[in-house]
CSV table of C-alpha atoms in Angstrom, one decimal:
chain,number,residue,atom,x,y,z
A,144,MET,CA,23.4,117.5,-22.3
A,145,ILE,CA,26.4,115.2,-23.2
A,146,LEU,CA,26.0,113.4,-19.9
A,147,MET,CA,22.3,112.5,-20.7
A,148,PHE,CA,23.2,111.3,-24.0
A,149,ILE,CA,25.9,109.0,-22.7
A,150,MET,CA,23.4,107.6,-20.1
A,151,ALA,CA,21.0,106.9,-22.8
A,152,ILE,CA,23.6,105.0,-24.7
A,153,ILE,CA,24.5,102.8,-21.6
A,154,LEU,CA,20.9,102.1,-21.0
A,155,GLY,CA,20.4,101.1,-24.6
A,156,ILE,CA,23.2,98.8,-24.6
A,157,GLY,CA,22.2,97.2,-21.2
A,158,GLY,CA,18.6,96.6,-22.5
A,159,PHE,CA,20.1,94.9,-25.7
A,160,LEU,CA,22.2,92.6,-23.5
A,161,ALA,CA,19.3,91.8,-21.4
A,162,VAL,CA,17.1,90.8,-24.4
A,163,THR,CA,19.8,88.9,-25.8
A,164,TYR,CA,20.5,87.0,-22.6
A,165,LEU,CA,16.7,86.2,-22.2
A,166,ALA,CA,16.4,85.1,-25.8
A,167,GLN,CA,19.3,82.5,-25.3
A,168,ARG,CA,18.1,81.3,-22.0
A,169,PRO,CA,16.7,77.6,-22.4
A,170,ASP,CA,13.2,77.1,-21.4
A,171,THR,CA,13.3,73.3,-20.6
A,172,PRO,CA,15.4,71.6,-17.7
A,173,ALA,CA,18.9,70.5,-18.6
A,174,GLU,CA,19.4,67.2,-20.1
A,175,ALA,CA,22.5,65.1,-19.8
A,176,ALA,CA,25.5,65.9,-21.6
A,177,PRO,CA,26.2,63.3,-24.2
A,178,GLY,CA,29.1,61.1,-23.3
A,179,SER,CA,28.9,61.9,-19.6
A,180,GLU,CA,26.9,59.1,-18.1
A,181,GLY,CA,25.3,59.8,-14.7
A,182,THR,CA,26.5,63.7,-14.8
A,183,PHE,CA,24.1,66.4,-15.7
A,184,THR,CA,25.0,70.1,-16.2
A,185,VAL,CA,22.6,72.7,-15.1
A,186,VAL,CA,22.8,76.5,-16.0
A,187,GLU,CA,22.4,78.7,-13.1
A,188,GLY,CA,18.9,80.2,-12.9
A,189,VAL,CA,17.3,77.4,-14.7
A,190,GLU,CA,14.7,75.3,-12.9
A,191,VAL,CA,15.8,71.7,-12.6
A,192,GLN,CA,13.3,68.9,-11.7
A,193,VAL,CA,15.1,66.1,-9.9
A,194,VAL,CA,13.1,62.9,-9.7
A,195,LEU,CA,14.1,60.9,-6.5
A,196,ASP,CA,15.6,57.4,-7.1
A,197,ALA,CA,16.4,55.2,-4.2
A,198,ASN,CA,19.2,53.8,-6.4
A,199,LYS,CA,20.9,57.0,-7.0
A,200,THR,CA,22.4,60.1,-5.1
A,201,VAL,CA,22.6,63.9,-6.1
A,202,ASP,CA,25.9,65.7,-5.4
A,203,VAL,CA,26.2,69.6,-6.3
A,204,ILE,CA,29.7,70.1,-7.8
A,205,GLY,CA,29.4,73.8,-9.3
A,206,PRO,CA,29.5,76.6,-9.8
A,207,VAL,CA,31.7,76.9,-12.8
A,208,ASP,CA,31.2,80.0,-15.0
A,209,GLY,CA,27.5,80.5,-13.8
A,210,GLN,CA,26.7,76.7,-14.3
A,211,ARG,CA,26.3,74.0,-11.5
A,212,THR,CA,27.2,70.4,-12.3
A,213,VAL,CA,24.9,67.9,-10.7
A,214,GLU,CA,26.4,64.4,-10.6
A,215,VAL,CA,24.1,61.6,-10.1
A,216,ALA,CA,25.8,58.5,-8.8
A,217,PRO,CA,24.1,55.2,-8.5
A,218,THR,CA,24.1,53.8,-5.0
A,219,GLN,CA,25.3,50.5,-4.1
A,220,PRO,CA,22.7,47.9,-3.8
A,221,PRO,CA,22.2,46.9,-0.3
A,222,GLU,CA,24.3,43.8,0.6
A,223,GLN,CA,22.2,40.8,0.6
A,224,PRO,CA,22.5,38.5,3.7
A,225,VAL,CA,24.3,35.4,2.9
A,226,VAL,CA,22.2,32.5,3.9
A,227,VAL,CA,24.2,29.4,4.7
A,228,VAL,CA,22.2,26.3,4.2
A,229,GLN,CA,23.6,23.4,6.2
A,230,ALA,CA,22.8,20.2,4.6
A,231,GLU,CA,21.0,17.8,6.9
A,232,GLU,CA,23.0,14.9,7.5
A,233,GLN,CA,21.2,11.8,6.3
A,234,PRO,CA,21.1,8.8,8.7
A,235,THR,CA,23.3,6.1,7.7
A,236,ALA,CA,21.3,3.0,6.6
A,237,VAL,CA,21.6,0.2,9.0
A,238,GLN,CA,22.4,-3.1,7.3
A,239,LEU,CA,20.1,-5.8,8.8
A,240,THR,CA,21.3,-9.2,9.1
A,241,PRO,CA,18.6,-11.5,8.0
A,242,ILE,CA,17.6,-13.9,10.8
A,243,PRO,CA,17.7,-17.7,9.4
A,244,GLN,CA,14.4,-19.2,9.6
A,245,PRO,CA,14.2,-22.4,11.3
A,246,THR,CA,13.9,-25.3,9.0
A,247,ALA,CA,11.1,-27.7,9.7
A,248,THR,CA,12.5,-31.1,10.7
A,249,PHE,CA,10.6,-33.9,9.0
A,250,VAL,CA,9.4,-36.4,11.4
A,251,PRO,CA,8.4,-39.7,9.5
A,252,PRO,CA,5.3,-41.1,10.7
A,253,THR,CA,5.4,-44.0,13.0
A,254,PRO,CA,4.9,-47.0,11.0
A,255,VAL,CA,1.8,-49.1,11.9
A,256,PRO,CA,2.8,-52.6,12.8
A,257,GLU,CA,1.6,-55.4,10.4
A,258,LYS,CA,-1.6,-57.1,11.5
A,259,VAL,CA,-0.2,-60.6,10.6
A,260,ILE,CA,3.3,-62.0,11.2
A,261,LEU,CA,4.7,-65.4,10.6
A,262,ILE,CA,6.3,-67.5,13.3
A,263,ASP,CA,8.0,-70.8,13.4
A,264,TYR,CA,5.7,-73.5,14.6
A,265,ILE,CA,6.8,-77.1,15.3
A,266,VAL,CA,3.8,-79.4,14.4
A,267,PRO,CA,2.9,-81.7,17.3
A,268,ALA,CA,1.9,-85.3,16.9
A,269,ASN,CA,-1.6,-85.9,15.7
A,270,ALA,CA,-2.1,-82.2,15.1
A,271,SER,CA,-5.0,-80.9,13.0
A,272,LEU,CA,-6.0,-77.6,11.6
A,273,TYR,CA,-8.9,-77.3,14.4
A,274,GLU,CA,-6.2,-78.0,17.0
A,275,VAL,CA,-3.9,-75.3,15.7
A,276,ALA,CA,-6.7,-72.8,15.2
A,277,SER,CA,-7.5,-73.1,18.9
A,278,ARG,CA,-5.1,-70.3,19.3
A,279,ILE,CA,-7.2,-67.0,19.3
A,280,ASP,CA,-4.5,-65.2,17.3
A,281,THR,CA,-4.8,-67.6,14.1
A,282,SER,CA,-7.8,-69.4,12.3
A,283,ILE,CA,-8.3,-72.0,9.6
A,284,ALA,CA,-9.3,-69.1,7.2
A,285,LEU,CA,-6.2,-67.2,8.2
A,286,MET,CA,-3.9,-70.3,7.5
A,287,ALA,CA,-5.7,-71.1,4.3
A,288,LEU,CA,-5.0,-67.3,3.3
A,289,TYR,CA,-1.3,-68.1,3.7
A,290,GLY,CA,-1.5,-71.4,1.9
A,291,LEU,CA,-1.4,-73.8,4.8
A,292,SER,CA,-3.5,-76.9,4.8
A,293,ALA,CA,-3.9,-80.3,6.6
A,294,GLU,CA,-1.2,-81.9,4.4
A,295,ASP,CA,1.4,-79.4,5.7
A,296,LEU,CA,0.8,-80.5,9.3
A,297,VAL,CA,3.5,-83.2,9.5
A,298,PRO,CA,4.3,-84.0,13.1
A,299,GLY,CA,7.7,-82.8,14.0
A,300,THR,CA,8.2,-80.5,11.1
A,301,THR,CA,8.4,-76.8,11.4
A,302,ILE,CA,6.1,-74.6,9.5
A,303,ARG,CA,5.6,-70.7,9.1
A,304,LEU,CA,2.3,-70.1,11.0
A,305,PRO,CA,0.5,-66.8,10.4
A,306,ILE,CA,-0.9,-65.2,13.6
A,307,GLY,CA,-2.1,-61.9,14.7
A,308,ASN,CA,0.7,-59.4,15.5
A,309,ALA,CA,0.6,-58.4,19.3
A,310,ALA,CA,2.3,-55.1,18.4
A,311,TYR,CA,-0.8,-54.3,16.3
A,312,CYS,CA,-2.9,-54.4,19.5
A,313,PRO,CA,-0.9,-52.5,22.3
A,314,GLY,CA,-2.6,-53.2,25.6
A,315,ARG,CA,-5.0,-55.8,24.0
A,316,ARG,CA,-4.8,-59.2,22.3
A,317,PRO,CA,-5.0,-59.9,18.6
A,318,TYR,CA,-8.0,-62.1,17.5
A,319,ALA,CA,-8.2,-63.9,14.1
A,320,VAL,CA,-11.7,-63.7,12.7
A,321,GLY,CA,-13.0,-67.2,11.7
A,322,GLU,CA,-15.7,-68.6,9.7
A,323,GLY,CA,-19.2,-67.7,11.2
A,324,ASP,CA,-18.0,-64.9,13.5
A,325,THR,CA,-19.9,-61.6,14.1
A,326,ALA,CA,-19.2,-58.6,16.0
A,327,TYR,CA,-22.0,-59.8,18.5
A,328,SER,CA,-20.5,-63.2,19.0
A,329,ILE,CA,-16.8,-61.9,19.3
A,330,GLY,CA,-18.0,-59.3,21.8
A,331,ARG,CA,-20.0,-62.0,24.0
A,332,ARG,CA,-16.9,-64.2,23.9
A,333,PHE,CA,-14.6,-61.6,25.2
A,334,GLY,CA,-17.2,-59.9,27.5
A,335,ILE,CA,-17.7,-56.6,25.7
A,336,SER,CA,-20.6,-55.3,23.5
A,337,ALA,CA,-20.6,-55.1,19.7
A,338,GLU,CA,-20.5,-51.2,20.2
A,339,GLN,CA,-17.3,-51.5,22.1
A,340,LEU,CA,-15.7,-53.9,19.7
A,341,GLN,CA,-16.8,-51.4,16.9
A,342,GLN,CA,-15.2,-48.3,18.7
A,343,ILE,CA,-11.9,-50.4,19.4
A,344,ASN,CA,-11.6,-51.7,15.8
A,345,ASN,CA,-13.1,-48.7,14.0
A,346,LEU,CA,-16.0,-51.0,12.5
A,347,ASN,CA,-18.4,-49.6,10.2
A,348,ALA,CA,-22.1,-48.7,11.0
A,349,ASP,CA,-23.0,-52.3,10.1
A,350,PHE,CA,-20.5,-53.9,12.6
A,351,ARG,CA,-19.1,-55.8,9.5
A,352,VAL,CA,-16.1,-58.2,10.3
A,353,ASP,CA,-14.0,-59.8,7.7
A,354,VAL,CA,-13.0,-63.5,7.8
A,355,ALA,CA,-9.2,-64.0,8.4
A,356,ASP,CA,-9.1,-60.3,9.6
A,357,ILE,CA,-7.3,-59.4,12.9
A,358,LEU,CA,-9.2,-57.6,15.6
A,359,CYS,CA,-8.1,-56.3,18.9
A,360,VAL,CA,-9.9,-57.7,22.0
A,361,PRO,CA,-9.6,-57.2,25.7
């Protein structure tokens, strides 16, 4: 009788303790203890949901007094490969030496010889303008153009006689055009046509010749 009474007391105390324990057990997963960054304390028997994080690891340290301490430590980020960028060597600029340009050499045009030159002429005895003008390289009109007249023809004196310049007609002879001359008459005198005389002396289309002018003839 006494034994049954003692067992009833023991069962009552055990039931009371069980109810008290169940009442005090937390219903939610453990949270991080304040002030312990990265460490979580979990009570034994309590379901814990662990969310995987590639940057963290989970280490079980417990048990201590029915508790297990789960330490979550961040993992070291993977080392990034060091990329060495080698600067490309820039080519050295080549200093070009300017090439001097050849300078044009001025060549003066060849001067055209004068049509008429003056020569020293000794007046012979009984000379006349017609006699002096018998030369093909002068004429009475040419002598008059240079101021010579019959009064200047004093025998034995030297005068400056204008004549056609031979250098003006290389390979040909100078002819002084007189009064009444035409391209046709001059051509017949020297055995050429008026067209040939025109071509040699660059006459115009009218075959014009001027008195006292110098033409080149064969």
